[in-house]
């Protein structure tokens, strides 16, 4: 059984650019959540996708957007990058939406904005 | 609004000591609570998940407890080793499957 995978591992972008991060969910999981972890902080919830629909969003501006595909993989898109967007981006998949279901995390994508 | 706090922010102990990491949350209406380990520059490794109906979970040298009524969880590490050095994160599952994390406790175990 393949776990949660993320690509790329590391990424360097310039302020104002756009970036797309990718996540493949664990087999049998239909829900993906995205988190942003700034240096020295705990992860912050960005949004969750359940069966290709957004299912909850944290306190992030609209330039953070996402997609979930029919195979339940997901993308996180960030437009107009700012220096403060530099962080570790984590995705997690779960068997379904809702709190009883444990989330399984991928290794993360380290984004640096210069 | 749910807030999760971890104390202490950093902890340094000699090898072999038993230690306790603390996590508190403001809203007792949580579902599960999970402890993670994070090595520098790496992702999250799940250590223990405590379901809302449970009081504790154990795995090897680790024991986590949950007291929803007081809004507290502890992670007990027995006979600490240098390889236990990492940041430990506590997270609660709120309604809707959103995870709320604390800021972590950075643990250093000295040989």
CSV table of C-alpha atoms in Angstrom, one decimal, chain A residues 99, chain B residues 4 23-25 30-36 46-52 54 57 64-68 71-75 89-94 99-100:
chain,number,residue,atom,x,y,z
A,99,UNK,CA,-13.3,14.0,12.5
B,4,UNK,CA,-3.8,24.4,21.4
B,23,UNK,CA,-0.7,19.8,25.6
B,24,UNK,CA,-3.8,21.9,26.5
B,25,UNK,CA,-6.8,22.8,24.4
B,30,UNK,CA,-12.8,17.5,20.4
B,31,UNK,CA,-12.9,14.2,18.6
B,32,UNK,CA,-9.5,12.6,18.4
B,33,UNK,CA,-6.1,13.9,19.6
B,34,UNK,CA,-2.9,13.0,18.0
B,35,UNK,CA,0.8,13.3,18.8
B,36,UNK,CA,3.4,13.7,16.1
B,46,UNK,CA,2.4,10.0,13.7
B,47,UNK,CA,3.2,8.6,17.2
B,48,UNK,CA,-0.1,8.0,18.9
B,49,UNK,CA,-3.8,8.7,18.1
B,50,UNK,CA,-6.2,8.8,21.0
B,51,UNK,CA,-9.9,8.6,20.1
B,52,UNK,CA,-12.4,10.7,22.0
B,54,UNK,CA,-10.3,6.6,25.1
B,57,UNK,CA,-2.7,5.0,24.2
B,64,UNK,CA,-0.2,9.5,25.8
B,65,UNK,CA,-3.2,10.4,28.0
B,66,UNK,CA,-6.3,12.5,27.3
B,67,UNK,CA,-8.5,14.3,29.7
B,68,UNK,CA,-11.2,16.1,27.7
B,71,UNK,CA,-8.6,20.1,28.2
B,72,UNK,CA,-5.3,18.3,28.6
B,73,UNK,CA,-3.1,15.7,27.1
B,74,UNK,CA,0.3,14.5,28.1
B,75,UNK,CA,2.9,12.5,26.3
B,89,UNK,CA,3.5,18.3,18.1
B,90,UNK,CA,0.1,17.8,19.6
B,91,UNK,CA,-3.1,18.2,17.4
B,92,UNK,CA,-6.8,18.0,18.0
B,93,UNK,CA,-9.5,17.0,15.6
B,94,UNK,CA,-12.3,19.4,15.5
B,99,UNK,CA,-6.6,19.5,12.7
B,100,UNK,CA,-5.6,22.2,15.1
